[in-house]
Amino acid sequence: MPNSVTEANRASWNQIHHARPGEPASYFVAGGTTLSPEELAAAGDVSGRRVLQLACSCGDEVLSWAQLGAAVTGVDISEVALELAVAKSTATGIPAEFIRADMTALPESLTDFDLIYLSWGAICWVPDLTAFAGSIATRLAPGGSILIADHHPVWEILSVQGPNHLSVSSDYFARSTPLATVDNAKRPVGARDNPDAPTFAAFIWPPSDVITALLAAGLTLTRFQESAEAEMYEGLGSTAAQLPATYLIQATRNVSHETLREADR
């Protein structure tokens, strides 16, 4: 049964995705990537690996992983987003698979991946973090990992009012309660500065909750880092570099002793 929250978000995404084309095909033909050095370092060599990106939007990161030699599947809830992604893949000649699905209720066929990747602005669309972590952990091959790179929730709840002046616009500990108010600067591209934009149900998940959910799903935490991005606090001034803006989490499915014994036979 479709989740009512994510289905409502799907309708809203379909209304604004025409304004979210991402990078043009020519960018990837020229060898461009939308992956950060930190993401690439955490993932390691993905050549010949199976990669699943959840909430893939218009496909920019899918194509970036595919250019590195990975066999990539991108999942998104929006038909409009996937039309853009498929067209971009065709235009670039970079092969990738795209599937329309709710990432909180994935098809059973999506399994045995070496890397499951969630990029900027993905985890905030998950209503039930524990159930989600448990579900995606089962999609990993032994030794595979989940990589989450996202906006820090501290950035999500703070609004810049001027030099060295911040206000709190949301509750850091709201968790499974949808955000009551969203700073315009944090709204999705296509909804920002748009008085006619549709509404969305987004959630604040502290990194500690994300890590705890992954651990509860049986994974091992292998990386956690927080970073400053001064430009994300535009107008704050020099103190912008003193605040967390992004984070990266990686958790791995251990190779069991049984799997190792099978490999040695």
Coordinates of C-alpha atoms in Angstrom, one line a residue:
M1 CA 0.0 0.0 0.0
P2 CA 1.4 3.4 -0.9
N3 CA 2.5 5.6 1.9
S4 CA 0.2 8.6 2.1
V5 CA 3.0 11.0 3.1
T6 CA 5.4 9.9 0.3
E7 CA 2.6 9.8 -2.3
A8 CA 1.6 13.4 -1.5
N9 CA 5.3 14.4 -1.8
R10 CA 5.4 12.6 -5.2
A11 CA 2.6 14.8 -6.5
S12 CA 4.4 17.9 -5.3
W13 CA 7.7 16.8 -6.9
N14 CA 6.0 16.2 -10.2
Q15 CA 4.8 19.8 -10.1
I16 CA 8.2 21.4 -9.7
H17 CA 10.7 19.0 -11.4
H18 CA 10.6 20.8 -14.7
A19 CA 12.5 23.5 -12.8
R20 CA 15.1 21.0 -11.6
P21 CA 17.0 19.8 -14.7
G22 CA 20.4 19.5 -13.0
E23 CA 23.5 19.5 -15.2
P24 CA 23.1 19.4 -19.0
A25 CA 24.2 16.2 -20.9
S26 CA 27.2 18.1 -22.3
Y27 CA 28.6 18.4 -18.7
F28 CA 28.9 14.6 -18.4
V29 CA 30.0 14.1 -22.0
A30 CA 32.9 16.4 -21.1
G31 CA 33.8 14.2 -18.1
G32 CA 32.0 16.3 -15.3
T33 CA 30.9 14.8 -12.0
T34 CA 28.6 15.9 -9.3
L35 CA 30.2 13.7 -6.7
S36 CA 32.3 15.4 -4.0
P37 CA 35.9 14.3 -3.2
E38 CA 34.7 13.1 0.2
E39 CA 32.0 10.9 -1.4
L40 CA 34.5 9.4 -3.9
A41 CA 37.0 8.7 -1.1
A42 CA 34.4 7.0 1.0
A43 CA 33.1 4.8 -1.8
G44 CA 36.5 3.8 -3.1
D45 CA 36.8 2.1 -6.5
V46 CA 33.3 1.4 -7.8
S47 CA 34.4 -0.1 -11.2
G48 CA 32.4 -3.2 -11.8
R49 CA 30.3 -2.7 -8.7
R50 CA 26.5 -2.5 -8.4
V51 CA 25.3 0.9 -7.1
L52 CA 21.8 1.9 -6.1
Q53 CA 21.0 5.5 -5.7
L54 CA 17.8 6.4 -3.8
A55 CA 16.0 9.7 -4.5
C56 CA 18.1 10.1 -7.6
S57 CA 16.2 13.1 -8.9
C58 CA 17.3 14.0 -12.5
G59 CA 20.1 11.4 -12.5
D60 CA 23.2 13.5 -12.2
E61 CA 24.9 11.4 -9.5
V62 CA 23.7 8.2 -11.2
L63 CA 25.6 9.2 -14.3
S64 CA 28.6 10.3 -12.2
W65 CA 28.8 6.8 -10.7
A66 CA 28.3 5.1 -14.0
Q67 CA 31.1 7.1 -15.6
L68 CA 33.4 5.5 -13.0
G69 CA 32.5 2.1 -14.3
A70 CA 29.7 1.1 -11.9
A71 CA 26.5 -0.6 -12.9
V72 CA 24.0 1.9 -11.5
T73 CA 20.3 1.8 -10.7
G74 CA 18.6 5.1 -9.8
V75 CA 15.3 5.1 -8.0
D76 CA 13.0 8.2 -7.6
I77 CA 9.4 8.7 -6.7
S78 CA 8.8 11.3 -9.4
E79 CA 7.9 10.3 -13.0
V80 CA 8.9 13.8 -14.2
A81 CA 12.4 13.5 -12.5
L82 CA 13.0 10.1 -14.2
E83 CA 12.0 11.4 -17.6
L84 CA 14.7 14.0 -17.2
A85 CA 17.2 11.3 -16.0
V86 CA 16.4 8.8 -18.8
A87 CA 16.7 11.6 -21.5
K88 CA 20.1 12.6 -20.0
S89 CA 21.4 9.1 -20.0
T90 CA 20.3 8.6 -23.6
A91 CA 21.9 11.9 -24.7
T92 CA 25.2 11.2 -23.0
G93 CA 25.4 7.5 -24.0
I94 CA 26.1 6.7 -20.3
P95 CA 24.1 3.5 -19.5
A96 CA 22.0 3.4 -16.3
E97 CA 18.8 1.9 -15.1
F98 CA 16.0 4.1 -13.7
I99 CA 13.0 2.8 -11.7
R100 CA 10.0 4.7 -10.5
A101 CA 9.5 3.6 -6.8
D102 CA 9.0 4.9 -3.3
M103 CA 12.4 4.4 -1.6
T104 CA 10.6 3.5 1.6
A105 CA 8.8 0.6 -0.2
L106 CA 11.4 -0.7 -2.7
P107 CA 10.6 -3.6 -5.1
E108 CA 11.9 -6.9 -3.8
S109 CA 14.1 -7.3 -7.0
L110 CA 16.4 -4.5 -5.9
T111 CA 19.0 -6.4 -3.8
D112 CA 22.6 -7.5 -3.6
F113 CA 24.1 -4.0 -4.1
D114 CA 27.8 -3.1 -3.3
L115 CA 26.9 0.5 -2.6
I116 CA 23.6 2.1 -1.7
Y117 CA 23.9 5.9 -2.0
L118 CA 21.7 8.8 -0.7
S119 CA 22.7 12.2 -1.7
W120 CA 21.8 15.8 -0.7
G121 CA 18.3 16.2 0.5
A122 CA 17.2 12.5 0.6
I123 CA 17.0 11.3 4.2
C124 CA 14.6 14.2 5.1
W125 CA 11.8 12.5 3.0
V126 CA 11.8 9.4 5.2
P127 CA 8.9 9.3 7.7
D128 CA 10.1 6.2 9.6
L129 CA 13.9 6.1 9.9
T130 CA 14.2 2.8 11.7
A131 CA 12.0 0.9 9.2
F132 CA 13.8 2.5 6.3
A133 CA 17.3 1.6 7.6
G134 CA 16.2 -2.0 8.2
S135 CA 14.8 -2.2 4.7
I136 CA 17.8 -0.9 2.8
A137 CA 20.3 -2.8 4.9
T138 CA 18.8 -6.0 3.5
R139 CA 19.6 -4.8 0.0
L140 CA 23.3 -4.9 0.5
A141 CA 25.7 -7.6 -0.7
P142 CA 28.0 -8.9 2.0
G143 CA 30.7 -6.3 2.4
G144 CA 28.6 -3.6 0.8
S145 CA 28.0 -0.3 2.3
I146 CA 25.4 2.5 2.6
L147 CA 26.7 6.0 2.0
I148 CA 24.7 9.0 3.0
A149 CA 25.9 12.6 2.2
D150 CA 23.4 15.2 3.2
H151 CA 22.7 18.7 4.6
H152 CA 23.3 18.9 8.3
P153 CA 20.1 19.3 10.3
V154 CA 21.7 22.2 12.2
W155 CA 21.7 24.0 8.8
E156 CA 18.2 22.9 8.2
I157 CA 16.8 24.6 11.3
L158 CA 18.8 27.8 11.3
S159 CA 17.8 30.9 9.3
V160 CA 20.3 33.6 8.5
Q161 CA 19.0 37.0 9.5
G162 CA 22.2 39.0 8.8
P163 CA 25.9 39.1 9.7
N164 CA 26.5 37.0 12.9
H165 CA 22.7 36.8 13.3
L166 CA 20.8 33.5 13.2
S167 CA 17.3 32.5 14.2
V168 CA 15.9 29.0 14.9
S169 CA 13.1 28.2 12.4
S170 CA 12.4 24.6 13.2
D171 CA 12.8 21.9 15.9
Y172 CA 16.1 20.0 15.7
F173 CA 14.4 17.1 17.6
A174 CA 11.1 17.0 15.6
R175 CA 12.1 13.7 14.1
S176 CA 9.0 11.9 12.7
T177 CA 6.9 15.1 13.0
P178 CA 6.9 16.9 9.6
L179 CA 8.5 20.4 9.7
A180 CA 5.9 23.0 10.6
T181 CA 7.9 25.8 8.9
V182 CA 10.7 25.8 6.3
D183 CA 13.1 28.6 5.7
N184 CA 12.8 29.7 2.0
A185 CA 16.5 29.1 1.5
K186 CA 16.0 25.4 2.5
R187 CA 13.1 24.7 0.2
P188 CA 13.7 22.6 -2.9
V189 CA 14.8 24.3 -6.1
G190 CA 11.5 24.9 -8.0
A191 CA 9.7 25.7 -4.7
R192 CA 12.1 28.4 -3.5
D193 CA 10.8 31.9 -4.1
N194 CA 7.7 30.4 -5.6
P195 CA 4.4 31.5 -3.9
D196 CA 2.5 28.9 -5.9
A197 CA 4.8 26.0 -5.0
P198 CA 3.2 22.9 -3.6
T199 CA 3.7 21.8 -0.1
F200 CA 6.0 19.0 1.1
A201 CA 6.2 16.8 4.2
A202 CA 9.9 16.8 5.3
F203 CA 11.5 15.5 8.5
I204 CA 14.5 16.4 10.6
W205 CA 16.7 13.4 11.5
P206 CA 19.7 14.2 13.7
P207 CA 22.8 12.3 12.5
S208 CA 22.8 10.4 15.8
D209 CA 19.4 9.0 14.9
V210 CA 20.6 8.0 11.4
I211 CA 23.6 6.2 12.9
T212 CA 21.6 4.4 15.6
A213 CA 19.1 3.2 13.0
L214 CA 21.9 1.8 10.8
L215 CA 23.5 0.1 13.8
A216 CA 20.1 -1.4 14.8
A217 CA 19.8 -2.8 11.2
G218 CA 23.0 -4.8 11.8
L219 CA 25.5 -2.6 10.0
T220 CA 28.9 -1.4 11.2
L221 CA 29.6 2.3 11.2
T222 CA 32.8 2.9 9.2
R223 CA 32.7 6.7 8.7
F224 CA 31.1 9.7 10.1
Q225 CA 32.2 13.3 9.4
E226 CA 30.7 16.7 9.7
S227 CA 31.9 19.6 7.5
A228 CA 31.5 23.4 7.2
E229 CA 30.4 25.0 4.0
A230 CA 30.4 28.8 4.6
E231 CA 28.4 29.5 1.4
M232 CA 25.5 27.5 2.8
Y233 CA 25.0 30.2 5.4
E234 CA 25.0 33.1 2.9
G235 CA 24.9 36.5 4.6
L236 CA 26.1 35.3 8.0
G237 CA 29.6 36.5 7.6
S238 CA 32.9 35.0 8.8
T239 CA 31.2 32.9 11.5
A240 CA 29.6 30.8 8.7
A241 CA 32.7 28.6 8.6
Q242 CA 32.2 27.8 12.3
L243 CA 29.0 25.9 11.8
P244 CA 28.2 22.4 10.5
A245 CA 26.6 22.4 7.1
T246 CA 27.0 18.9 5.8
Y247 CA 27.6 15.4 7.0
L248 CA 28.7 12.0 5.6
I249 CA 27.8 8.6 7.1
Q250 CA 29.0 5.3 5.8
A251 CA 27.9 1.9 7.3
T252 CA 28.9 -1.5 6.1
R253 CA 27.4 -5.0 6.0
N254 CA 29.9 -7.3 7.5
V255 CA 31.1 -10.4 5.5
S256 CA 29.9 -13.3 7.6
H257 CA 32.1 -16.2 8.5
E258 CA 29.7 -18.4 6.5
T259 CA 30.2 -16.3 3.4
L260 CA 34.0 -16.4 3.9
R261 CA 33.9 -20.2 4.1
E262 CA 31.8 -20.5 1.0
A263 CA 34.3 -18.2 -0.9
D264 CA 37.2 -20.4 0.2
R265 CA 35.6 -23.6 -1.2

